Coordinates of C-alpha atoms in Angstrom, one line a residue:
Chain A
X4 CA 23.9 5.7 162.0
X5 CA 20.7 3.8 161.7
X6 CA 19.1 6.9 163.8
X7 CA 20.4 9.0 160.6
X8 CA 19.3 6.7 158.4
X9 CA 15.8 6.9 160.1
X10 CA 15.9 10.5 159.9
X11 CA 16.8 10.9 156.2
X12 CA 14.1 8.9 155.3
X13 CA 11.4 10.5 157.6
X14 CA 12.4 13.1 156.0
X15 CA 12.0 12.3 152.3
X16 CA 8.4 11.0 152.8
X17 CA 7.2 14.2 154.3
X18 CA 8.7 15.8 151.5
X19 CA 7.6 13.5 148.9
X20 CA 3.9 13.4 151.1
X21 CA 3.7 17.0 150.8
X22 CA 3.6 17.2 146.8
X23 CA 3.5 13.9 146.0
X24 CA 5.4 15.1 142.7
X25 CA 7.6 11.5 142.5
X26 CA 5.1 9.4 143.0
X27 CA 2.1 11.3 141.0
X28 CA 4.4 11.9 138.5
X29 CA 5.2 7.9 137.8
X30 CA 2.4 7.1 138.7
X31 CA 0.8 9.2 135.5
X32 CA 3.9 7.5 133.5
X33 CA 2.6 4.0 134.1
X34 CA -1.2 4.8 133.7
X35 CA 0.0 6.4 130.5
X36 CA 2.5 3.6 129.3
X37 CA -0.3 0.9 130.5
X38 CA -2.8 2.2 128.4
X39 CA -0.3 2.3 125.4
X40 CA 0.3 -1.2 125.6
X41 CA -3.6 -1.9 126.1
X42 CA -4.2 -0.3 123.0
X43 CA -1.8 -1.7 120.9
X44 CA -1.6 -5.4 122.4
X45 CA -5.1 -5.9 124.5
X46 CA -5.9 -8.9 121.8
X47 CA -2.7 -10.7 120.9
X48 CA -1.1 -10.9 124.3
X49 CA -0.2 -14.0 125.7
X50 CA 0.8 -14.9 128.9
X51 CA 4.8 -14.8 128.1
X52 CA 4.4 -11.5 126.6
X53 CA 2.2 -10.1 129.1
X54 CA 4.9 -10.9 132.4
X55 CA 7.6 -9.3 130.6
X56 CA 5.3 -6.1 129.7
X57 CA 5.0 -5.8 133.4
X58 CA 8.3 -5.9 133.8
X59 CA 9.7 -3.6 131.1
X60 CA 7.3 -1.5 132.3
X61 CA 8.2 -1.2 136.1
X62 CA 11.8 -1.0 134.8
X63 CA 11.4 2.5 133.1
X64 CA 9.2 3.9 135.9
X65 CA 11.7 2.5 138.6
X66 CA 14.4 4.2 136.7
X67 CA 12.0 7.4 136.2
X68 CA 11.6 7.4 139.9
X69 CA 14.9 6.6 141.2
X70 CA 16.6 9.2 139.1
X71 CA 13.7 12.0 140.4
X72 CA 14.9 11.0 144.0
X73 CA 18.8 12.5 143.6
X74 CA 17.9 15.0 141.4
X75 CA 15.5 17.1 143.1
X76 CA 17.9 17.9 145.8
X77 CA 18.9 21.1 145.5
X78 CA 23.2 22.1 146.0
X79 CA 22.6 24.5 148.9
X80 CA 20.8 21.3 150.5
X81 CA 23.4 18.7 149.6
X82 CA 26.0 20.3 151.2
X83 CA 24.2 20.7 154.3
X84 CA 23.7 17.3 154.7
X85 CA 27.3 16.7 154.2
X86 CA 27.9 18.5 157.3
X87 CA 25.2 16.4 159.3
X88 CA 25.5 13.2 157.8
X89 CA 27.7 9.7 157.3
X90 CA 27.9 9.5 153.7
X91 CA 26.4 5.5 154.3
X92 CA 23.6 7.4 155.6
X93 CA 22.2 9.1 153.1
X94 CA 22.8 6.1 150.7
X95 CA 21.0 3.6 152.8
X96 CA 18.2 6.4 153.4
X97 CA 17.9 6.8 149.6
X98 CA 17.7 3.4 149.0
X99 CA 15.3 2.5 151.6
X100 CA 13.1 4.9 150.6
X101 CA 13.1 4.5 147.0
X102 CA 12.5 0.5 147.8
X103 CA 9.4 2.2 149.5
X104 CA 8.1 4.3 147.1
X105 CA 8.5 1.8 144.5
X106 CA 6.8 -1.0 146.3
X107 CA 3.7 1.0 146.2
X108 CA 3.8 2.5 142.5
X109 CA 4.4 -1.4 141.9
X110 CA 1.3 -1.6 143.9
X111 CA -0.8 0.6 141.5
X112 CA 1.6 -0.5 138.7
X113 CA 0.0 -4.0 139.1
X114 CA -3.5 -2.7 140.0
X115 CA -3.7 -0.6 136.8
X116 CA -1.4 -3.4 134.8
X117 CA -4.4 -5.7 135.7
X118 CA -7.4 -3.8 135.2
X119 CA -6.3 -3.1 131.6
X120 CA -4.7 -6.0 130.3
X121 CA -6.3 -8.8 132.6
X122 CA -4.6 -10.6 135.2
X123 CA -3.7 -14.3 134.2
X124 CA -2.0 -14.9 138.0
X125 CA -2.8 -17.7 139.6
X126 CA -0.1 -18.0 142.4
X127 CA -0.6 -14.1 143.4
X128 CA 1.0 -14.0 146.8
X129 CA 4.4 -15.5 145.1
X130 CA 3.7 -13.1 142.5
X131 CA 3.8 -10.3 144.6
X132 CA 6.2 -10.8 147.0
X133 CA 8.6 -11.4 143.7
X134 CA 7.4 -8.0 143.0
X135 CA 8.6 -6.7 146.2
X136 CA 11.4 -8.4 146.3
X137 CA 12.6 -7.1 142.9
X138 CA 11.7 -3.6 143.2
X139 CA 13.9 -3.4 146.6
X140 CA 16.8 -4.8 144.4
X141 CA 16.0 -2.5 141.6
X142 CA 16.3 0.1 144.4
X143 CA 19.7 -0.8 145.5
X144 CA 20.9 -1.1 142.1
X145 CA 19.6 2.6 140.9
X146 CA 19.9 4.6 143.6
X147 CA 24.0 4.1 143.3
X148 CA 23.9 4.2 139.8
X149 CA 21.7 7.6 139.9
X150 CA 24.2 9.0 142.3
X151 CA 26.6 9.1 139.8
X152 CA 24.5 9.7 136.9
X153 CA 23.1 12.7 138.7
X154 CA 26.3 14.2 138.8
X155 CA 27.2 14.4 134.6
X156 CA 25.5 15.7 132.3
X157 CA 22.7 13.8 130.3
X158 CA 21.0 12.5 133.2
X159 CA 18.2 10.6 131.8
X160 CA 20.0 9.6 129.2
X161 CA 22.9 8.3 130.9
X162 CA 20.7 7.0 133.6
X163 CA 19.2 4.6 131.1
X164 CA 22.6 3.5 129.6
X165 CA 24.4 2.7 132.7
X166 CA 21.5 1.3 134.5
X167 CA 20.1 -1.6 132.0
X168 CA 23.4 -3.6 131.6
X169 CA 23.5 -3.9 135.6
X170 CA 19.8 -4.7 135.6
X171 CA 19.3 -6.9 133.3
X172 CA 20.2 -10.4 135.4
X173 CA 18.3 -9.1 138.4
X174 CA 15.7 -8.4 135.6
X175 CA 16.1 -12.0 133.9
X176 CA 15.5 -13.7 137.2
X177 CA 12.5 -11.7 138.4
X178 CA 11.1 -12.5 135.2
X179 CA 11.6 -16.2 135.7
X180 CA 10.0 -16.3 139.1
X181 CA 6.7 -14.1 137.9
X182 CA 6.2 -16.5 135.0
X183 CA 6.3 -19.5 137.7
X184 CA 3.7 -17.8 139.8
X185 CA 1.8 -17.2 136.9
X186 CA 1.7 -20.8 136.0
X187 CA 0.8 -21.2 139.3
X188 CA 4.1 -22.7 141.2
X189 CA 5.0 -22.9 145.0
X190 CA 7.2 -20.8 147.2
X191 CA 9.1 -23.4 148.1
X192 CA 10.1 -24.0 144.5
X193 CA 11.0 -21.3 143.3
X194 CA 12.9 -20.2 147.1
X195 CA 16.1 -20.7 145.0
X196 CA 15.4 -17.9 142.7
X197 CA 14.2 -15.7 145.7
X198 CA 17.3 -16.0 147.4
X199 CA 19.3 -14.8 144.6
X200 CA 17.2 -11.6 144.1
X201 CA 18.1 -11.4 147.9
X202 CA 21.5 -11.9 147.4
X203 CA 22.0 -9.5 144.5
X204 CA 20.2 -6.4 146.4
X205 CA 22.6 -7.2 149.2
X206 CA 25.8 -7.5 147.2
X207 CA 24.6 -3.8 145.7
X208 CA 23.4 -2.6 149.2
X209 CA 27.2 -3.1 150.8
X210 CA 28.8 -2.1 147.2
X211 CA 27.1 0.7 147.3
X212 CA 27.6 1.9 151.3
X213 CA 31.8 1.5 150.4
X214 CA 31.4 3.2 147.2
X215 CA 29.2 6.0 148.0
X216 CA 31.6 8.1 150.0
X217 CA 33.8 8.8 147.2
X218 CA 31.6 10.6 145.1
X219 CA 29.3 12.2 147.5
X220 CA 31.3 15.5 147.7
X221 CA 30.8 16.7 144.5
Chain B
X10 CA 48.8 -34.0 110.9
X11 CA 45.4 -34.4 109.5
X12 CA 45.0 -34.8 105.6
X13 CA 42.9 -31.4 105.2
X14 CA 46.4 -30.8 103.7
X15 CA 46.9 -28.0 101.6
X16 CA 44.0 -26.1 102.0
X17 CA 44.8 -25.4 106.2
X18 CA 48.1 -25.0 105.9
X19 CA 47.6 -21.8 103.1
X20 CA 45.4 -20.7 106.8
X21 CA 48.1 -21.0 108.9
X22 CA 50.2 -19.0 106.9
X23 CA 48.3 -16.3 106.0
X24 CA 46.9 -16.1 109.6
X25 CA 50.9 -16.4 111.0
X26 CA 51.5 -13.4 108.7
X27 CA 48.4 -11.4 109.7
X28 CA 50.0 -12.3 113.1
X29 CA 53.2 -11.1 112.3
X30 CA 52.6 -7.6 110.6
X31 CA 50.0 -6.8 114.0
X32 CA 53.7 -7.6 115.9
X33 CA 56.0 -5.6 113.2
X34 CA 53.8 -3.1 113.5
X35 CA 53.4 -3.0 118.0
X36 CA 57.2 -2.9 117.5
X37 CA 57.4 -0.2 115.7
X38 CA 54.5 1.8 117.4
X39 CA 57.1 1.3 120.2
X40 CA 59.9 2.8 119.0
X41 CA 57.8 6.1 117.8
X42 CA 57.2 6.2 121.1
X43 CA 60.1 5.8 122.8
X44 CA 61.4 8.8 120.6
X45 CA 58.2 11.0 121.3
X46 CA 58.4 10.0 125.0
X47 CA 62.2 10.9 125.0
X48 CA 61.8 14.2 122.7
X49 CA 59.0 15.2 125.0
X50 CA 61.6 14.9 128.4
X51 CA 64.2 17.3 126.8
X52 CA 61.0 19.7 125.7
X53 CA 60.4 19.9 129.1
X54 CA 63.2 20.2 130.6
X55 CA 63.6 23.1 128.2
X56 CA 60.5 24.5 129.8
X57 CA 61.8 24.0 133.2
X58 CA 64.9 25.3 132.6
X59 CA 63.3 28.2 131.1
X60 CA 61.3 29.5 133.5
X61 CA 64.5 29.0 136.2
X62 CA 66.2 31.5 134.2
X63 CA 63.3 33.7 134.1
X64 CA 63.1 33.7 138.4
X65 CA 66.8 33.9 138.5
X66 CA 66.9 37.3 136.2
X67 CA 63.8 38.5 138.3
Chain C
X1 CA 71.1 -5.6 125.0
X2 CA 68.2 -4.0 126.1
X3 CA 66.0 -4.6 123.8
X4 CA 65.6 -8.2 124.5
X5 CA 65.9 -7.6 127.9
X6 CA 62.7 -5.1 128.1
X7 CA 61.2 -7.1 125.4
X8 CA 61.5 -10.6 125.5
X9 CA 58.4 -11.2 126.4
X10 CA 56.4 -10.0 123.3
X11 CA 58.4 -12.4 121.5
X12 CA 57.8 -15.2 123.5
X13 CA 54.2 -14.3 122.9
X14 CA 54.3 -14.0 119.2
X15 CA 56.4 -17.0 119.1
X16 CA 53.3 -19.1 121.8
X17 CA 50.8 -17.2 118.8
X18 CA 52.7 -18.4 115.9
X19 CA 53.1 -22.3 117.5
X20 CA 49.1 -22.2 118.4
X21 CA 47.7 -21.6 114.6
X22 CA 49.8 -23.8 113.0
X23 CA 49.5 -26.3 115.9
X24 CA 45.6 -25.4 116.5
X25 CA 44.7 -26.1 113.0
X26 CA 46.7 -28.9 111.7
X27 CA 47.7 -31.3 114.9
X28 CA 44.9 -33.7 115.3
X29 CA 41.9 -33.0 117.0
X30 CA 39.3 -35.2 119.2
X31 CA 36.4 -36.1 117.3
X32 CA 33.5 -35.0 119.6
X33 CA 29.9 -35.4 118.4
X34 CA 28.6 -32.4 116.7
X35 CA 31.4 -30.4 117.3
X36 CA 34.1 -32.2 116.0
X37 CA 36.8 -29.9 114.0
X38 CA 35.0 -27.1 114.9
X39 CA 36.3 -27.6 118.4
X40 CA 39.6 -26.0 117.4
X41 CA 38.4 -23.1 118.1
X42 CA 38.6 -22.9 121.5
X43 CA 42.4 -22.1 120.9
X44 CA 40.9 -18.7 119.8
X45 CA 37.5 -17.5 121.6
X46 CA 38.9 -18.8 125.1
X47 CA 42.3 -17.3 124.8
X48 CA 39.7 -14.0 124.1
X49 CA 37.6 -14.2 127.2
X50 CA 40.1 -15.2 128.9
X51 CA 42.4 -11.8 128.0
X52 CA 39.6 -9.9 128.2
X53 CA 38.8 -11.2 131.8
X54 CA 42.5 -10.6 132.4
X55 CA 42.3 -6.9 131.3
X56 CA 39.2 -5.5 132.6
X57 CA 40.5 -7.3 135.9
X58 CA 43.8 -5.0 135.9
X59 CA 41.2 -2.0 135.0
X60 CA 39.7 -2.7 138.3
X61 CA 42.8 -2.8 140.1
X62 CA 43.2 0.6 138.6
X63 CA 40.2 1.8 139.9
X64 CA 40.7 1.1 142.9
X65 CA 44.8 2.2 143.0
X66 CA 42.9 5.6 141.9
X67 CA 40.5 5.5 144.1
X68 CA 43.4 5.1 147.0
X69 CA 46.0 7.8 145.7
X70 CA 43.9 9.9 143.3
X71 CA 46.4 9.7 140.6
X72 CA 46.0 10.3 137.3
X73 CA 48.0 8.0 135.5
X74 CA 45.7 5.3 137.8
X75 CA 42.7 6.9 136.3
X76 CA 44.0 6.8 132.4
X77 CA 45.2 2.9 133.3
X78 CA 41.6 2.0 134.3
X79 CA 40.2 3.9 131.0
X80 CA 42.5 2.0 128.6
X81 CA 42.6 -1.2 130.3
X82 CA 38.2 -1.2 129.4
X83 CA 39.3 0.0 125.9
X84 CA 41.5 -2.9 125.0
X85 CA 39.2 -5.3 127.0
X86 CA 36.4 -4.1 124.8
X87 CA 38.6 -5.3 121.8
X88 CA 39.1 -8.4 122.9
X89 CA 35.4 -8.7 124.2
X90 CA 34.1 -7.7 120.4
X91 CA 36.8 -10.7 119.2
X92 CA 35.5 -12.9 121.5
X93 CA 31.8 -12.3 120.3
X94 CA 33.0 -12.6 116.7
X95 CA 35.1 -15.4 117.4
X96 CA 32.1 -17.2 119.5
X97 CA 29.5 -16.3 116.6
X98 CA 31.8 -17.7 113.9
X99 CA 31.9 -21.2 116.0
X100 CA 28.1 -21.0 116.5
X101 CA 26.7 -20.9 113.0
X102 CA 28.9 -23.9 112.1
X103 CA 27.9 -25.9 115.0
X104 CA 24.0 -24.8 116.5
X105 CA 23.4 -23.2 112.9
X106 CA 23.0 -19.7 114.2
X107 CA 24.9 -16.8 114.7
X108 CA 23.1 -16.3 118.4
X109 CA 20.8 -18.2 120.8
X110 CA 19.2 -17.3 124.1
X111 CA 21.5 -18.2 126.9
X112 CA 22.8 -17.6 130.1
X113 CA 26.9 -17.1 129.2
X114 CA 26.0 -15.8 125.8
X115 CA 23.6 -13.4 127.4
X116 CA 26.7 -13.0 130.7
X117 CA 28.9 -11.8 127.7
X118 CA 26.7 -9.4 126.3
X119 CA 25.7 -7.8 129.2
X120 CA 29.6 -7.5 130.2
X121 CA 30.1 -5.6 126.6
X122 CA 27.3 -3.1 127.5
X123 CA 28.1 -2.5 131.1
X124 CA 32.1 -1.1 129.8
X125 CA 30.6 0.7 127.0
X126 CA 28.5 2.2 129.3
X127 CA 31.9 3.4 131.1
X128 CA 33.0 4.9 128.3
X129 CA 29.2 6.9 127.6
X130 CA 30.4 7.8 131.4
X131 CA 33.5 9.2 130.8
X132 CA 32.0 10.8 127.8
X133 CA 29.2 12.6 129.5
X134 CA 31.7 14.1 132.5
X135 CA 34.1 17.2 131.5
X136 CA 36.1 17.9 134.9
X137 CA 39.2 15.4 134.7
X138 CA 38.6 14.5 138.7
X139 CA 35.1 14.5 138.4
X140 CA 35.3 11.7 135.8
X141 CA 37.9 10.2 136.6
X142 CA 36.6 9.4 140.8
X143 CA 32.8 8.4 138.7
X144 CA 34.4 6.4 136.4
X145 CA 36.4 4.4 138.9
X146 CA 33.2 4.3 141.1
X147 CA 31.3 3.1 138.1
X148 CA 34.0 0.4 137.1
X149 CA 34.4 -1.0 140.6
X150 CA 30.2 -1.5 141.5
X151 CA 30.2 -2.9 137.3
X152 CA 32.8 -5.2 137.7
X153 CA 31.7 -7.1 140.9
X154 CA 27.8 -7.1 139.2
X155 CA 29.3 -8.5 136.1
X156 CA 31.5 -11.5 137.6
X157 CA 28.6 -12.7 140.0
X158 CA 26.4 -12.3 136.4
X159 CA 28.7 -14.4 134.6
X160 CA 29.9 -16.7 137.6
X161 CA 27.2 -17.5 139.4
X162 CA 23.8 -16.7 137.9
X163 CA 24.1 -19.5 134.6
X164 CA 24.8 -22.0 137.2
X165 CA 22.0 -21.1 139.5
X166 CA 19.1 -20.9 136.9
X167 CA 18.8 -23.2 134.1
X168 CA 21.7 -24.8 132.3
X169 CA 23.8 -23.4 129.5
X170 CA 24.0 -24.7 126.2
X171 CA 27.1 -23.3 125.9
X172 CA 30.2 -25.7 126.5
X173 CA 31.5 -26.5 129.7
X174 CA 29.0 -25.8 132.8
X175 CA 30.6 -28.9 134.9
X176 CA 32.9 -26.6 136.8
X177 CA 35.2 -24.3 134.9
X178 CA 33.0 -22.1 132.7
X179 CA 35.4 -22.6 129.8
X180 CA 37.0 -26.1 129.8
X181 CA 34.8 -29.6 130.3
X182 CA 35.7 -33.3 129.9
X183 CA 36.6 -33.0 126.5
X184 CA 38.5 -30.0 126.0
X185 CA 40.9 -31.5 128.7
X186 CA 42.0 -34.4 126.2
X187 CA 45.7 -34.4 126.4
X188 CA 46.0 -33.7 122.6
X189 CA 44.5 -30.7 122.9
X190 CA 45.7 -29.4 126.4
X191 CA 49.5 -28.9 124.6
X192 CA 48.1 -25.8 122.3
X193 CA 45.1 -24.8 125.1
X194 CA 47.4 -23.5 127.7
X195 CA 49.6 -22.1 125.6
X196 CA 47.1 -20.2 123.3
X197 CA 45.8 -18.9 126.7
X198 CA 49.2 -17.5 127.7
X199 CA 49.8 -15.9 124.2
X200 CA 46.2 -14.7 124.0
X201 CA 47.2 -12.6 127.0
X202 CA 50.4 -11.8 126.8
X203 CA 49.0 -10.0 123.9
X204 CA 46.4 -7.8 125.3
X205 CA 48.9 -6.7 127.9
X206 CA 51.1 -5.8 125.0
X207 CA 48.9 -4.2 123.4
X208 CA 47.0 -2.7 126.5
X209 CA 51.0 -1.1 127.3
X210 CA 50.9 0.7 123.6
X211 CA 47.9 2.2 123.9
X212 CA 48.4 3.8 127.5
X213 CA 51.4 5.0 126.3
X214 CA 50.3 6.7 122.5
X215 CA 47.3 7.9 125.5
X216 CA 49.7 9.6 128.5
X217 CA 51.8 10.9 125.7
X218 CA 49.0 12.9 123.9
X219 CA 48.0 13.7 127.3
X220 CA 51.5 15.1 128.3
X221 CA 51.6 17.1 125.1
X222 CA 48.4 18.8 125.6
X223 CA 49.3 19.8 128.9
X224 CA 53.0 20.9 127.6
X225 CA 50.9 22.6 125.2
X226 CA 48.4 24.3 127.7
X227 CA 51.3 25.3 130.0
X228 CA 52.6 28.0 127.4

């Protein structure tokens, strides 16, 4: 299976490499909502207000992105897979690579959240692997959740709904651990924290590679 | 007992009886239903019997 | 006859229901600071959570009996089972905002089980938006049970785990059960507690049964109905 999995997501990057249309796309949504915020905020934010900013902000493009991912695929496509594939495949190769693609739109996310609104990290590392950490748990969370939105109607929509309720304690905790790195704690303090982010994206990862198979066929 | 006397116990009364009509009323929501559910069998075994004729005369 | 026999244990819980009002507002109750007669509620907002808990727990044993045979029935079980638990979710809210204003002086703070609990609401009212949005009967009903299955685990470990992990709770009893602490276990209150838990329950099962039933039967009609 993990050759599959390999496979799939080869696969989606030379797709995505080839138009880039994901990743430009949210990539123009979080220059766009970025400079938003800058306009309306640039002089009353504090630093409470500007970690969950981030945050709110890499939740709607991680939700933007994730829901692209599954539905892009066209039918004729889908079923072919289902004659290659394990259906814990193409799960695990969606997740992986939408962990991917977010880690680097949080990249630029962070790059462009900076340049407008300032950056008032001090522990930056801790603030970054938190970053990484969470968007790979985000990953695990929407790619299942997208796989069933993408097959109603009113994706986006429904996307939204179903996706924030399960979110939001992933969400809570990343929040926590970026406004101790901002304040400039340790890794070692807030390891704790870290390991539940950990724990929640694997709970989803194995929910999500039982589930999957049932609603794959559609 | 505590001496908030009169005062709770006009509560507890109008609270059992609010607890009491939401029971009446399960009760008889029940027995609608067990007359729907029943009238519904013989409807369709109607049907069924119905459409056994209809292969038989075919 | 048979009535007694099918239904004797409605009354038995009416009759719990009836002996924890009277008993839960008039027997004496331990004076603990702030709290203090306010405590009484417990006998209420627990027995809530506690049914609601209870039913969305038998929704996900739906799910997952639908997600085994592909029955319908299973599938319309699950669906009603988050209905009635959203009933007694929304009483639980009420019943917990009620107790807050008299005793922190607002109607809501920013905590970890008060946030848990809202979260929960969301994540089955979200189901329903689900089944909502989905117009093949199989279709919805193999999402939905999906849905309900990957929600329920994310909501327990939300409500479990994460408001012991992170900061503490304001909210009453963090020691080890999420519900009961030291105090609620004093003896004079433990004779209406369990009780009030039992009829709280035996409730929402009663009242879970009506609705699937008022439910399959519109269902059978339609399809009586769509036959001809």
């Amino acid at each position: 299976m993990l050759s599959e999995i390999g496979h799939m997501i080869r696969k989606e990057i030379t797709l995505e490499w080839r138009e880039k249309s994901a990743f430009n796309g949210v990539l123009l949504y979080l220059v766009s909502t970025v400079f938003v915020c800058y306009l309306s905020f640039a002089r009353l934010i504090d630093v409470p207000t500007w970690n969950s900013l981030f945050w709110i902000i890499m939740l709607f493009a991680s939700i933007n992105a994730v829901l692209k991912s599954f539905l892009q695929e066209r039918d004729g496509r889908l079923l072919y897979y289902y004659t290659l594939l394990k259906p814990q495949s193409i799960i695990n190769a969606k997740i992986v690579y939408n962990a991917v693609l977010m880690a680097a739109l949080g990249m630029a996310g962070l790059l462009v959240f900076v340049s407008f609104m300032g950056n008032p990290v001090q522990n930056m590392p801790l603030f970054v692997l938190n970053m990484l950490l969470g968007v790979a748990g985000f990953s695990s969370v929407l790619s299942m959740v997208s796989a069933i939105a993408s097959k109603a109607r009113n994706n986006f929509t429904l996307m939204a709904v179903l996706s924030f309720p399960l979110v939001l304690p992933l969400l809570l905790v990343l929040i926590k651990v970026s406004a101790a790195a901002i304040g400039g704690a340790g890794l070692v303090e807030e390891l704790p924290n870290l390991l539940v982010i950990v724990l929640l994206a694997g709970i989803t990862l194995v929910l999500s590679n039982i589930l999957f198979p049932y609603i794959w066929k559609e | 007992m505590i001496e908030s006397g009169e005062k709770m116990i006009v509560v507890v009364m109008v609270l059992s009886i609010i607890l009491a009509g939401i029971a009446a009323f399960l009760f008889f929501l029940e027995r609608r239903l067990d007359k729907a559910e029943k009238k519904l069998g013989e409807l369709e075994n109607q049907k069924r019997s119905l459409e056994n004729n209809d292969l038989k005369i075919r | 006859m048979t009535f007694l026999r099918n239904n004797w244990w409605k009354i038995i819980g009416v009759l719990i229901l009836l002996y924890v009002i009277a008993g839960g507002l008039l027997f004496e109750a331990p004076q603990l600071p702030v709290i203090r007669e306010t405590v009484r509620n417990i006998y209420f907002h627990v027995g809530m959570w506690f049914s609601m808990m209870f039913i969305l727990f038998m929704s996900l044993f739906f799910s997952l009996r639908y997600l085994r045979y592909f029955r319908p029935d299973d599938d319309l079980k699950a669906a009603t089972a988050v209905k009635t638990g959203l009933v007694f979710g929304t009483l639980g809210l009420l019943t917990g905002m009620i107790w807050a204003q008299n005793t922190w002086g607002s109607y809501w703070v920013n905590d970890p089980k008060l946030n848990g609990a809202a979260v929960g609401m969301l994540t089955y009212l979200a189901y329903m938006v689900l089944r909502g949005s989905v117009d093949e009967h199989d279709k919805k009903a193999r999402l939905a049970a999906v849905y309900n299955i990957f929600a329920f685990v994310l909501f327990f470990v939300f409500i479990m785990i994460l408001p012991r992990l992170s900061q503490g709770s304001i909210h009453p009893g963090i020691e080890g059960n999420p519900a009961l602490s030291a105090g609620d276990l004093d003896p004079r209150m433990r004779k209406v507690f369990f009780p009030a838990i039992a009829g709280w329950m035996i409730m929402a099962w009663w009242l879970f049964r009506v609705y699937y039933r008022i439910l399959r039967l519109r269902k059978n009609i339609d399809e009586l109905n769509e036959n001809d």
